[in-house]
PDB file of C-alpha atoms in Angstrom:
ATOM      1  CA  MET A   1     131.505 115.090  41.554  1.00  0.00           C
ATOM      2  CA  GLY A   2     128.491 113.488  42.445  1.00  0.00           C
ATOM      3  CA  GLY A   3     127.934 110.737  45.171  1.00  0.00           C
ATOM      4  CA  ARG A   4     127.330 107.000  44.517  1.00  0.00           C
ATOM      5  CA  ARG A   5     125.280 104.583  46.653  1.00  0.00           C
ATOM      6  CA  ALA A   6     126.349 100.911  46.412  1.00  0.00           C
ATOM      7  CA  PRO A   7     123.398  99.463  44.152  1.00  0.00           C
ATOM      8  CA  ASP A   8     124.658 102.097  41.520  1.00  0.00           C
ATOM      9  CA  ILE A   9     127.724 100.043  40.746  1.00  0.00           C
ATOM     10  CA  PRO A  10     127.778  99.027  37.295  1.00  0.00           C
ATOM     11  CA  ASP A  11     127.663  95.347  36.196  1.00  0.00           C
ATOM     12  CA  LEU A  12     131.012  93.543  36.882  1.00  0.00           C
ATOM     13  CA  THR A  13     130.421  90.142  35.408  1.00  0.00           C
ATOM     14  CA  GLY A  14     133.180  88.870  34.145  1.00  0.00           C
ATOM     15  CA  ARG A  15     135.528  90.717  36.466  1.00  0.00           C
ATOM     16  CA  ARG A  16     137.554  89.279  39.148  1.00  0.00           C
ATOM     17  CA  ALA A  17     138.171  91.037  42.463  1.00  0.00           C
ATOM     18  CA  VAL A  18     140.308  90.505  45.661  1.00  0.00           C
ATOM     19  CA  VAL A  19     139.332  92.310  48.903  1.00  0.00           C
ATOM     20  CA  THR A  20     141.727  91.833  52.106  1.00  0.00           C
ATOM     21  CA  GLY A  21     140.199  91.890  55.465  1.00  0.00           C
ATOM     22  CA  ALA A  22     136.818  90.821  53.980  1.00  0.00           C
ATOM     23  CA  ASN A  23     135.527  89.180  57.064  1.00  0.00           C
ATOM     24  CA  SER A  24     133.848  91.985  58.527  1.00  0.00           C
ATOM     25  CA  GLY A  25     133.070  95.687  58.568  1.00  0.00           C
ATOM     26  CA  ILE A  26     134.021  97.672  55.619  1.00  0.00           C
ATOM     27  CA  GLY A  27     135.745  94.881  53.752  1.00  0.00           C
ATOM     28  CA  LEU A  28     132.599  92.655  54.060  1.00  0.00           C
ATOM     29  CA  HIS A  29     130.297  95.152  52.809  1.00  0.00           C
ATOM     30  CA  THR A  30     132.615  95.802  50.014  1.00  0.00           C
ATOM     31  CA  ALA A  31     132.705  92.419  49.238  1.00  0.00           C
ATOM     32  CA  LEU A  32     129.210  91.710  49.357  1.00  0.00           C
ATOM     33  CA  ALA A  33     128.427  95.045  46.782  1.00  0.00           C
ATOM     34  CA  LEU A  34     131.284  93.710  44.498  1.00  0.00           C
ATOM     35  CA  ALA A  35     129.563  90.288  44.368  1.00  0.00           C
ATOM     36  CA  ARG A  36     125.981  91.429  43.981  1.00  0.00           C
ATOM     37  CA  ALA A  37     127.042  93.641  40.871  1.00  0.00           C
ATOM     38  CA  GLY A  38     128.413  90.290  39.365  1.00  0.00           C
ATOM     39  CA  ALA A  39     131.888  90.285  40.039  1.00  0.00           C
ATOM     40  CA  SER A  40     134.000  87.084  41.078  1.00  0.00           C
ATOM     41  CA  VAL A  41     135.280  88.148  44.489  1.00  0.00           C
ATOM     42  CA  VAL A  42     137.932  86.375  46.736  1.00  0.00           C
ATOM     43  CA  LEU A  43     137.512  87.108  50.477  1.00  0.00           C
ATOM     44  CA  ALA A  44     141.293  87.331  51.566  1.00  0.00           C
ATOM     45  CA  CYS A  45     141.180  86.692  55.241  1.00  0.00           C
ATOM     46  CA  ARG A  46     143.505  86.055  58.001  1.00  0.00           C
ATOM     47  CA  SER A  47     140.918  83.989  60.367  1.00  0.00           C
ATOM     48  CA  ALA A  48     139.220  81.307  58.654  1.00  0.00           C
ATOM     49  CA  GLU A  49     136.397  81.061  61.269  1.00  0.00           C
ATOM     50  CA  ARG A  50     135.533  84.493  60.697  1.00  0.00           C
ATOM     51  CA  GLY A  51     136.148  84.416  57.068  1.00  0.00           C
ATOM     52  CA  GLY A  52     133.913  81.518  56.755  1.00  0.00           C
ATOM     53  CA  ALA A  53     131.162  83.351  58.607  1.00  0.00           C
ATOM     54  CA  ALA A  54     131.568  86.281  55.972  1.00  0.00           C
ATOM     55  CA  LEU A  55     131.375  83.933  53.240  1.00  0.00           C
ATOM     56  CA  ALA A  56     128.128  82.218  54.625  1.00  0.00           C
ATOM     57  CA  ARG A  57     126.604  85.723  55.020  1.00  0.00           C
ATOM     58  CA  ILE A  58     127.185  86.792  51.629  1.00  0.00           C
ATOM     59  CA  ARG A  59     125.924  83.791  50.066  1.00  0.00           C
ATOM     60  CA  ALA A  60     122.802  83.964  52.367  1.00  0.00           C
ATOM     61  CA  THR A  61     122.341  87.595  51.194  1.00  0.00           C
ATOM     62  CA  ALA A  62     123.125  86.873  47.495  1.00  0.00           C
ATOM     63  CA  PRO A  63     122.559  83.392  46.647  1.00  0.00           C
ATOM     64  CA  ASP A  64     124.001  83.703  43.218  1.00  0.00           C
ATOM     65  CA  ALA A  65     127.130  85.256  44.236  1.00  0.00           C
ATOM     66  CA  ASP A  66     130.453  84.152  42.955  1.00  0.00           C
ATOM     67  CA  VAL A  67     132.500  84.307  46.103  1.00  0.00           C
ATOM     68  CA  ALA A  68     135.449  82.167  47.421  1.00  0.00           C
ATOM     69  CA  LEU A  69     137.533  82.238  50.618  1.00  0.00           C
ATOM     70  CA  ALA A  70     141.380  82.473  50.693  1.00  0.00           C
ATOM     71  CA  SER A  71     143.864  82.557  53.355  1.00  0.00           C
ATOM     72  CA  LEU A  72     145.842  85.826  53.895  1.00  0.00           C
ATOM     73  CA  ASP A  73     147.664  87.149  56.676  1.00  0.00           C
ATOM     74  CA  LEU A  74     149.111  90.318  55.679  1.00  0.00           C
ATOM     75  CA  ALA A  75     151.527  90.323  59.083  1.00  0.00           C
ATOM     76  CA  ASP A  76     153.474  87.226  57.418  1.00  0.00           C
ATOM     77  CA  LEU A  77     155.201  87.643  54.016  1.00  0.00           C
ATOM     78  CA  SER A  78     155.295  83.998  53.484  1.00  0.00           C
ATOM     79  CA  SER A  79     151.516  84.096  53.783  1.00  0.00           C
ATOM     80  CA  VAL A  80     151.434  87.119  51.467  1.00  0.00           C
ATOM     81  CA  ARG A  81     153.563  84.989  48.804  1.00  0.00           C
ATOM     82  CA  ALA A  82     151.635  81.963  48.956  1.00  0.00           C
ATOM     83  CA  PHE A  83     148.328  83.920  48.531  1.00  0.00           C
ATOM     84  CA  ALA A  84     149.635  85.628  45.371  1.00  0.00           C
ATOM     85  CA  ASN A  85     150.846  82.280  44.041  1.00  0.00           C
ATOM     86  CA  GLU A  86     147.443  80.798  44.282  1.00  0.00           C
ATOM     87  CA  HIS A  87     145.431  83.677  43.045  1.00  0.00           C
ATOM     88  CA  GLY A  88     147.768  85.551  40.658  1.00  0.00           C
ATOM     89  CA  GLY A  89     147.578  83.377  37.731  1.00  0.00           C
ATOM     90  CA  ASP A  90     144.379  85.096  36.204  1.00  0.00           C
ATOM     91  CA  PRO A  91     143.624  88.631  35.325  1.00  0.00           C
ATOM     92  CA  LEU A  92     142.840  90.663  38.207  1.00  0.00           C
ATOM     93  CA  ASP A  93     140.469  93.468  37.825  1.00  0.00           C
ATOM     94  CA  ILE A  94     140.056  95.165  41.220  1.00  0.00           C
ATOM     95  CA  LEU A  95     142.192  94.676  44.204  1.00  0.00           C
ATOM     96  CA  ILE A  96     141.075  96.338  47.301  1.00  0.00           C
ATOM     97  CA  ASN A  97     143.964  96.640  49.972  1.00  0.00           C
ATOM     98  CA  ASN A  98     141.351  96.890  53.070  1.00  0.00           C
ATOM     99  CA  ALA A  99     142.651  94.826  56.019  1.00  0.00           C
ATOM    100  CA  GLY A 100     144.134  96.729  58.751  1.00  0.00           C
ATOM    101  CA  VAL A 101     144.928  97.136  62.396  1.00  0.00           C
ATOM    102  CA  MET A 102     144.656 100.477  64.644  1.00  0.00           C
ATOM    103  CA  ALA A 103     146.287 101.606  67.833  1.00  0.00           C
ATOM    104  CA  LEU A 104     147.642  98.090  69.082  1.00  0.00           C
ATOM    105  CA  PRO A 105     149.961  97.956  71.901  1.00  0.00           C
ATOM    106  CA  ARG A 106     153.411  97.421  70.402  1.00  0.00           C
ATOM    107  CA  ARG A 107     153.419  93.759  68.640  1.00  0.00           C
ATOM    108  CA  THR A 108     155.690  92.642  65.959  1.00  0.00           C
ATOM    109  CA  THR A 109     154.763  90.679  62.539  1.00  0.00           C
ATOM    110  CA  ALA A 110     156.231  87.284  61.538  1.00  0.00           C
ATOM    111  CA  ASP A 111     159.089  89.199  59.831  1.00  0.00           C
ATOM    112  CA  GLY A 112     159.885  91.197  62.773  1.00  0.00           C
ATOM    113  CA  PHE A 113     157.979  94.362  61.714  1.00  0.00           C
ATOM    114  CA  GLU A 114     156.028  96.854  63.854  1.00  0.00           C
ATOM    115  CA  MET A 115     152.491  95.439  63.418  1.00  0.00           C
ATOM    116  CA  GLN A 116     150.591  98.555  62.334  1.00  0.00           C
ATOM    117  CA  PHE A 117     153.237  99.404  59.829  1.00  0.00           C
ATOM    118  CA  GLY A 118     153.958  95.880  58.712  1.00  0.00           C
ATOM    119  CA  THR A 119     150.046  94.895  58.144  1.00  0.00           C
ATOM    120  CA  ASN A 120     148.670  97.961  56.963  1.00  0.00           C
ATOM    121  CA  HIS A 121     151.545  99.172  54.514  1.00  0.00           C
ATOM    122  CA  LEU A 122     154.278  96.446  53.981  1.00  0.00           C
ATOM    123  CA  GLY A 123     151.779  93.566  53.735  1.00  0.00           C
ATOM    124  CA  HIS A 124     149.792  95.527  50.911  1.00  0.00           C
ATOM    125  CA  PHE A 125     152.843  96.942  49.334  1.00  0.00           C
ATOM    126  CA  ALA A 126     154.319  93.218  49.041  1.00  0.00           C
ATOM    127  CA  LEU A 127     150.727  91.832  47.971  1.00  0.00           C
ATOM    128  CA  THR A 128     150.428  94.575  45.403  1.00  0.00           C
ATOM    129  CA  GLY A 129     153.637  93.976  43.832  1.00  0.00           C
ATOM    130  CA  LEU A 130     153.230  90.008  43.792  1.00  0.00           C
ATOM    131  CA  LEU A 131     149.867  90.439  41.989  1.00  0.00           C
ATOM    132  CA  LEU A 132     150.870  93.101  39.475  1.00  0.00           C
ATOM    133  CA  PRO A 133     151.409  90.727  36.619  1.00  0.00           C
ATOM    134  CA  ALA A 134     147.781  89.534  37.124  1.00  0.00           C
ATOM    135  CA  LEU A 135     146.437  93.084  37.385  1.00  0.00           C
ATOM    136  CA  LEU A 136     148.263  94.208  34.565  1.00  0.00           C
ATOM    137  CA  ALA A 137     146.751  91.064  32.414  1.00  0.00           C
ATOM    138  CA  ALA A 138     143.293  92.549  33.030  1.00  0.00           C
ATOM    139  CA  PRO A 139     141.968  95.456  30.680  1.00  0.00           C
ATOM    140  CA  ALA A 140     141.457  98.297  32.839  1.00  0.00           C
ATOM    141  CA  PRO A 141     142.826  97.127  36.365  1.00  0.00           C
ATOM    142  CA  ARG A 142     142.299  99.380  39.506  1.00  0.00           C
ATOM    143  CA  VAL A 143     143.996  99.125  42.794  1.00  0.00           C
ATOM    144  CA  VAL A 144     142.245 100.859  45.848  1.00  0.00           C
ATOM    145  CA  THR A 145     144.223 101.189  49.055  1.00  0.00           C
ATOM    146  CA  VAL A 146     141.966 102.267  52.229  1.00  0.00           C
ATOM    147  CA  THR A 147     143.535 104.905  54.397  1.00  0.00           C
ATOM    148  CA  SER A 148     142.331 106.951  57.217  1.00  0.00           C
ATOM    149  CA  LEU A 149     141.553 110.701  58.052  1.00  0.00           C
ATOM    150  CA  LEU A 150     144.475 110.240  60.529  1.00  0.00           C
ATOM    151  CA  ALA A 151     146.680 110.516  57.819  1.00  0.00           C
ATOM    152  CA  TRP A 152     146.621 114.178  58.039  1.00  0.00           C
ATOM    153  CA  ALA A 153     148.603 113.687  61.243  1.00  0.00           C
ATOM    154  CA  GLY A 154     151.052 111.057  60.036  1.00  0.00           C
ATOM    155  CA  ARG A 155     154.687 111.418  59.828  1.00  0.00           C
ATOM    156  CA  ILE A 156     157.319 108.676  58.186  1.00  0.00           C
ATOM    157  CA  HIS A 157     159.680 108.292  61.216  1.00  0.00           C
ATOM    158  CA  PHE A 158     162.437 106.849  58.662  1.00  0.00           C
ATOM    159  CA  ASP A 159     164.830 106.633  61.883  1.00  0.00           C
ATOM    160  CA  ASP A 160     162.449 104.579  63.802  1.00  0.00           C
ATOM    161  CA  LEU A 161     159.979 103.128  61.365  1.00  0.00           C
ATOM    162  CA  GLN A 162     159.462 100.151  63.583  1.00  0.00           C
ATOM    163  CA  GLY A 163     158.836 101.890  66.918  1.00  0.00           C
ATOM    164  CA  THR A 164     161.941 100.226  68.581  1.00  0.00           C
ATOM    165  CA  ARG A 165     162.974 103.152  70.130  1.00  0.00           C
ATOM    166  CA  ARG A 166     159.916 105.077  70.813  1.00  0.00           C
ATOM    167  CA  TYR A 167     156.272 103.601  70.501  1.00  0.00           C
ATOM    168  CA  ARG A 168     153.100 105.257  70.398  1.00  0.00           C
ATOM    169  CA  ARG A 169     150.269 103.389  69.161  1.00  0.00           C
ATOM    170  CA  TRP A 170     148.506 106.499  67.608  1.00  0.00           C
ATOM    171  CA  ARG A 171     151.838 107.705  66.053  1.00  0.00           C
ATOM    172  CA  ALA A 172     152.315 104.201  64.526  1.00  0.00           C
ATOM    173  CA  TYR A 173     148.711 103.953  63.187  1.00  0.00           C
ATOM    174  CA  ASN A 174     149.007 107.762  61.572  1.00  0.00           C
ATOM    175  CA  GLN A 175     152.315 106.477  59.987  1.00  0.00           C
ATOM    176  CA  SER A 176     150.796 103.286  58.475  1.00  0.00           C
ATOM    177  CA  LYS A 177     147.859 105.208  57.066  1.00  0.00           C
ATOM    178  CA  LEU A 178     150.159 107.996  55.346  1.00  0.00           C
ATOM    179  CA  ALA A 179     152.177 105.343  54.254  1.00  0.00           C
ATOM    180  CA  ASN A 180     148.837 103.885  52.503  1.00  0.00           C
ATOM    181  CA  LEU A 181     148.594 107.283  50.712  1.00  0.00           C
ATOM    182  CA  LEU A 182     151.917 107.996  49.810  1.00  0.00           C
ATOM    183  CA  PHE A 183     152.092 104.059  48.356  1.00  0.00           C
ATOM    184  CA  ALA A 184     148.696 104.545  46.438  1.00  0.00           C
ATOM    185  CA  LYS A 185     149.926 107.700  44.734  1.00  0.00           C
ATOM    186  CA  GLU A 186     153.297 106.454  43.968  1.00  0.00           C
ATOM    187  CA  LEU A 187     151.692 103.245  42.433  1.00  0.00           C
ATOM    188  CA  ASP A 188     149.863 105.341  39.995  1.00  0.00           C
ATOM    189  CA  ARG A 189     152.882 107.125  38.887  1.00  0.00           C
ATOM    190  CA  ARG A 190     155.193 104.390  38.450  1.00  0.00           C
ATOM    191  CA  VAL A 191     153.029 101.816  36.811  1.00  0.00           C
ATOM    192  CA  SER A 192     151.239 102.659  33.644  1.00  0.00           C
ATOM    193  CA  GLY A 193     148.195 100.520  32.485  1.00  0.00           C
ATOM    194  CA  LEU A 194     146.523 100.369  36.032  1.00  0.00           C
ATOM    195  CA  THR A 195     144.588 102.934  38.142  1.00  0.00           C
ATOM    196  CA  SER A 196     145.679 103.421  41.554  1.00  0.00           C
ATOM    197  CA  THR A 197     143.699 105.226  44.196  1.00  0.00           C
ATOM    198  CA  ALA A 198     142.928 105.611  47.807  1.00  0.00           C
ATOM    199  CA  ALA A 199     139.988 105.793  49.802  1.00  0.00           C
ATOM    200  CA  HIS A 200     138.865 106.412  53.522  1.00  0.00           C
ATOM    201  CA  PRO A 201     135.771 105.514  55.388  1.00  0.00           C
ATOM    202  CA  GLY A 202     135.449 108.740  57.232  1.00  0.00           C
ATOM    203  CA  TYR A 203     134.495 107.907  60.826  1.00  0.00           C
ATOM    204  CA  ALA A 204     132.647 104.461  60.358  1.00  0.00           C
ATOM    205  CA  ALA A 205     131.781 102.112  63.245  1.00  0.00           C
ATOM    206  CA  THR A 206     133.770  98.951  62.820  1.00  0.00           C
ATOM    207  CA  ASN A 207     135.650  96.641  65.369  1.00  0.00           C
ATOM    208  CA  LEU A 208     139.106  98.601  64.795  1.00  0.00           C
ATOM    209  CA  GLN A 209     137.887 101.249  67.381  1.00  0.00           C
ATOM    210  CA  THR A 210     137.802  98.751  70.115  1.00  0.00           C
ATOM    211  CA  THR A 211     140.261  96.072  69.426  1.00  0.00           C
ATOM    212  CA  GLY A 212     143.164  98.431  70.601  1.00  0.00           C
ATOM    213  CA  PRO A 213     141.681  99.267  74.088  1.00  0.00           C
ATOM    214  CA  ARG A 214     140.532  95.675  74.494  1.00  0.00           C
ATOM    215  CA  MET A 215     144.413  94.444  73.659  1.00  0.00           C
ATOM    216  CA  ALA A 216     145.514  96.874  76.144  1.00  0.00           C
ATOM    217  CA  GLY A 217     143.268  95.929  78.812  1.00  0.00           C
ATOM    218  CA  SER A 218     141.384  99.367  78.786  1.00  0.00           C
ATOM    219  CA  ARG A 219     137.897  98.642  79.689  1.00  0.00           C
ATOM    220  CA  ILE A 220     137.144 102.496  79.763  1.00  0.00           C
ATOM    221  CA  ASN A 221     138.654 103.472  76.490  1.00  0.00           C
ATOM    222  CA  GLU A 222     136.640 100.001  75.019  1.00  0.00           C
ATOM    223  CA  ARG A 223     133.404 101.474  76.385  1.00  0.00           C
ATOM    224  CA  LEU A 224     134.044 105.171  75.240  1.00  0.00           C
ATOM    225  CA  MET A 225     134.974 103.743  71.633  1.00  0.00           C
ATOM    226  CA  THR A 226     131.645 101.428  71.898  1.00  0.00           C
ATOM    227  CA  ALA A 227     129.513 104.520  72.670  1.00  0.00           C
ATOM    228  CA  ALA A 228     131.351 106.769  69.967  1.00  0.00           C
ATOM    229  CA  ASN A 229     130.514 104.124  67.443  1.00  0.00           C
ATOM    230  CA  ARG A 230     126.816 104.113  68.323  1.00  0.00           C
ATOM    231  CA  VAL A 231     126.320 107.855  68.631  1.00  0.00           C
ATOM    232  CA  VAL A 232     128.798 109.449  66.090  1.00  0.00           C
ATOM    233  CA  ALA A 233     129.878 107.137  63.382  1.00  0.00           C
ATOM    234  CA  GLN A 234     128.290 106.331  60.192  1.00  0.00           C
ATOM    235  CA  SER A 235     127.785 102.497  59.553  1.00  0.00           C
ATOM    236  CA  ASP A 236     130.203 100.177  58.383  1.00  0.00           C
ATOM    237  CA  ALA A 237     128.317  99.811  54.921  1.00  0.00           C
ATOM    238  CA  ALA A 238     128.348 103.768  54.321  1.00  0.00           C
ATOM    239  CA  GLY A 239     132.120 103.424  55.151  1.00  0.00           C
ATOM    240  CA  ALA A 240     132.423 100.992  52.319  1.00  0.00           C
ATOM    241  CA  LEU A 241     131.130 103.400  49.765  1.00  0.00           C
ATOM    242  CA  PRO A 242     134.417 105.279  49.110  1.00  0.00           C
ATOM    243  CA  SER A 243     136.054 102.206  48.441  1.00  0.00           C
ATOM    244  CA  LEU A 244     133.352 101.053  46.104  1.00  0.00           C
ATOM    245  CA  TYR A 245     133.357 104.105  44.129  1.00  0.00           C
ATOM    246  CA  ALA A 246     137.088 104.443  43.587  1.00  0.00           C
ATOM    247  CA  ALA A 247     136.727 100.853  42.530  1.00  0.00           C
ATOM    248  CA  THR A 248     134.219 101.150  40.058  1.00  0.00           C
ATOM    249  CA  ALA A 249     133.028 104.948  39.011  1.00  0.00           C
ATOM    250  CA  PRO A 250     134.029 105.672  35.545  1.00  0.00           C
ATOM    251  CA  ASN A 251     135.212 109.250  36.204  1.00  0.00           C
ATOM    252  CA  VAL A 252     137.966 108.246  38.860  1.00  0.00           C
ATOM    253  CA  HIS A 253     141.316 109.974  38.667  1.00  0.00           C
ATOM    254  CA  GLY A 254     144.650 107.809  39.318  1.00  0.00           C
ATOM    255  CA  GLY A 255     146.549 108.977  42.367  1.00  0.00           C
ATOM    256  CA  ALA A 256     143.243 110.781  44.004  1.00  0.00           C
ATOM    257  CA  CYS A 257     141.730 109.983  47.277  1.00  0.00           C
ATOM    258  CA  TYR A 258     138.026 109.242  47.922  1.00  0.00           C
ATOM    259  CA  GLY A 259     136.100 109.829  50.964  1.00  0.00           C
ATOM    260  CA  PRO A 260     132.809 111.201  52.289  1.00  0.00           C
ATOM    261  CA  ARG A 261     131.967 114.314  51.321  1.00  0.00           C
ATOM    262  CA  GLY A 262     130.236 115.762  54.863  1.00  0.00           C
ATOM    263  CA  PRO A 263     131.866 118.046  57.136  1.00  0.00           C
ATOM    264  CA  PHE A 264     135.137 117.199  57.760  1.00  0.00           C
ATOM    265  CA  GLN A 265     135.015 113.943  55.450  1.00  0.00           C
ATOM    266  CA  GLN A 266     133.613 112.143  58.207  1.00  0.00           C
ATOM    267  CA  ARG A 267     130.313 110.985  56.891  1.00  0.00           C
ATOM    268  CA  GLY A 268     128.253 111.099  53.587  1.00  0.00           C
ATOM    269  CA  LEU A 269     128.101 110.047  49.951  1.00  0.00           C
ATOM    270  CA  PRO A 270     131.794 109.362  48.474  1.00  0.00           C
ATOM    271  CA  THR A 271     133.623 112.074  46.530  1.00  0.00           C
ATOM    272  CA  ARG A 272     137.039 113.145  45.680  1.00  0.00           C
ATOM    273  CA  VAL A 273     138.902 114.634  48.859  1.00  0.00           C
ATOM    274  CA  ARG A 274     141.960 116.685  49.545  1.00  0.00           C
ATOM    275  CA  THR A 275     144.832 114.999  51.371  1.00  0.00           C
ATOM    276  CA  SER A 276     147.747 116.345  53.061  1.00  0.00           C
ATOM    277  CA  PRO A 277     150.621 118.015  51.448  1.00  0.00           C
ATOM    278  CA  THR A 278     152.867 115.464  52.937  1.00  0.00           C
ATOM    279  CA  ALA A 279     150.853 112.889  51.031  1.00  0.00           C
ATOM    280  CA  SER A 280     151.684 114.299  47.941  1.00  0.00           C
ATOM    281  CA  ASP A 281     155.342 114.692  48.335  1.00  0.00           C
ATOM    282  CA  PRO A 282     156.699 112.458  45.500  1.00  0.00           C
ATOM    283  CA  ASP A 283     160.254 112.464  47.076  1.00  0.00           C
ATOM    284  CA  LEU A 284     159.010 111.140  50.338  1.00  0.00           C
ATOM    285  CA  ALA A 285     156.895 108.642  48.555  1.00  0.00           C
ATOM    286  CA  ARG A 286     160.218 107.397  46.320  1.00  0.00           C
ATOM    287  CA  ARG A 287     162.000 107.150  49.605  1.00  0.00           C
ATOM    288  CA  LEU A 288     159.120 105.088  51.290  1.00  0.00           C
ATOM    289  CA  TRP A 289     158.889 102.873  48.093  1.00  0.00           C
ATOM    290  CA  ASP A 290     162.664 102.205  48.112  1.00  0.00           C
ATOM    291  CA  VAL A 291     162.594 101.291  51.965  1.00  0.00           C
ATOM    292  CA  SER A 292     159.711  99.146  51.227  1.00  0.00           C
ATOM    293  CA  THR A 293     161.206  97.293  48.616  1.00  0.00           C
ATOM    294  CA  THR A 294     164.242  96.562  50.787  1.00  0.00           C
ATOM    295  CA  LEU A 295     162.049  95.324  53.858  1.00  0.00           C
ATOM    296  CA  THR A 296     159.776  93.182  51.913  1.00  0.00           C
ATOM    297  CA  GLY A 297     162.255  91.944  48.937  1.00  0.00           C
ATOM    298  CA  VAL A 298     159.349  92.552  46.775  1.00  0.00           C
ATOM    299  CA  ALA A 299     160.713  94.461  43.514  1.00  0.00           C
ATOM    300  CA  TYR A 300     157.760  95.866  41.179  1.00  0.00           C
ATOM    301  CA  PRO A 301     158.687  95.019  37.667  1.00  0.00           C
TER     302      PRO A 301
END
């Protein structure tokens, strides 16, 4: 498959899109590119202040863009339900499950889930299920769930999903990103009438890399991550390209994952990329799906 840059996105006039975590980084650049292509875009953000700043930035860059800000906290299932009730009435063409947290000290969501598993996976599992009627009302809907290269190191610890007995922040992050992949593939298998894919940004410079060390009070690690972002990482705009490709390219395959085509999938233009054998295990995906349904209370039609 060939590469794709943001200006090559087809005309999306008349399409409606939701991008979670659109207040900064990859989510902001994804939302901006979709809006520039003519889509009506909802910026689904937890912080009203940061979301408002992102909205103002998009409108300053693309004055004719059809964009709106909406409140969504994926770490609170009541917020997820409220968002779906407000924005699930009209057909939805594109859902980008982009928001996430990375390598945090142990925290819990409003519903008592470990924060990384609860936000990165369970919040998006619930949101997608609640928006499914709106998605299936669109002519050719797509769901893109953003994962990470670190999903290769992930394992689903069914005996300790919430990290109550043993918590390691990177282990929890890797588990949540593997869960994103398993969910994207299983969604495509289960639901006809939509295309579900995964995408990962490679190594892209965002605020995710420094938030965890800052919360842990590790100035040294925060400085190291900041330096690595400057020297090694590609930009957050480049990191958004795999999500945009998966959401808009005509030759996208359901259940596939898209990421940078450079060495070790770390940088470069987007293409279809390999995932770990674990991510393609249908039995594991079904088990995770059943557990996620029980934990969130969201049963897909």
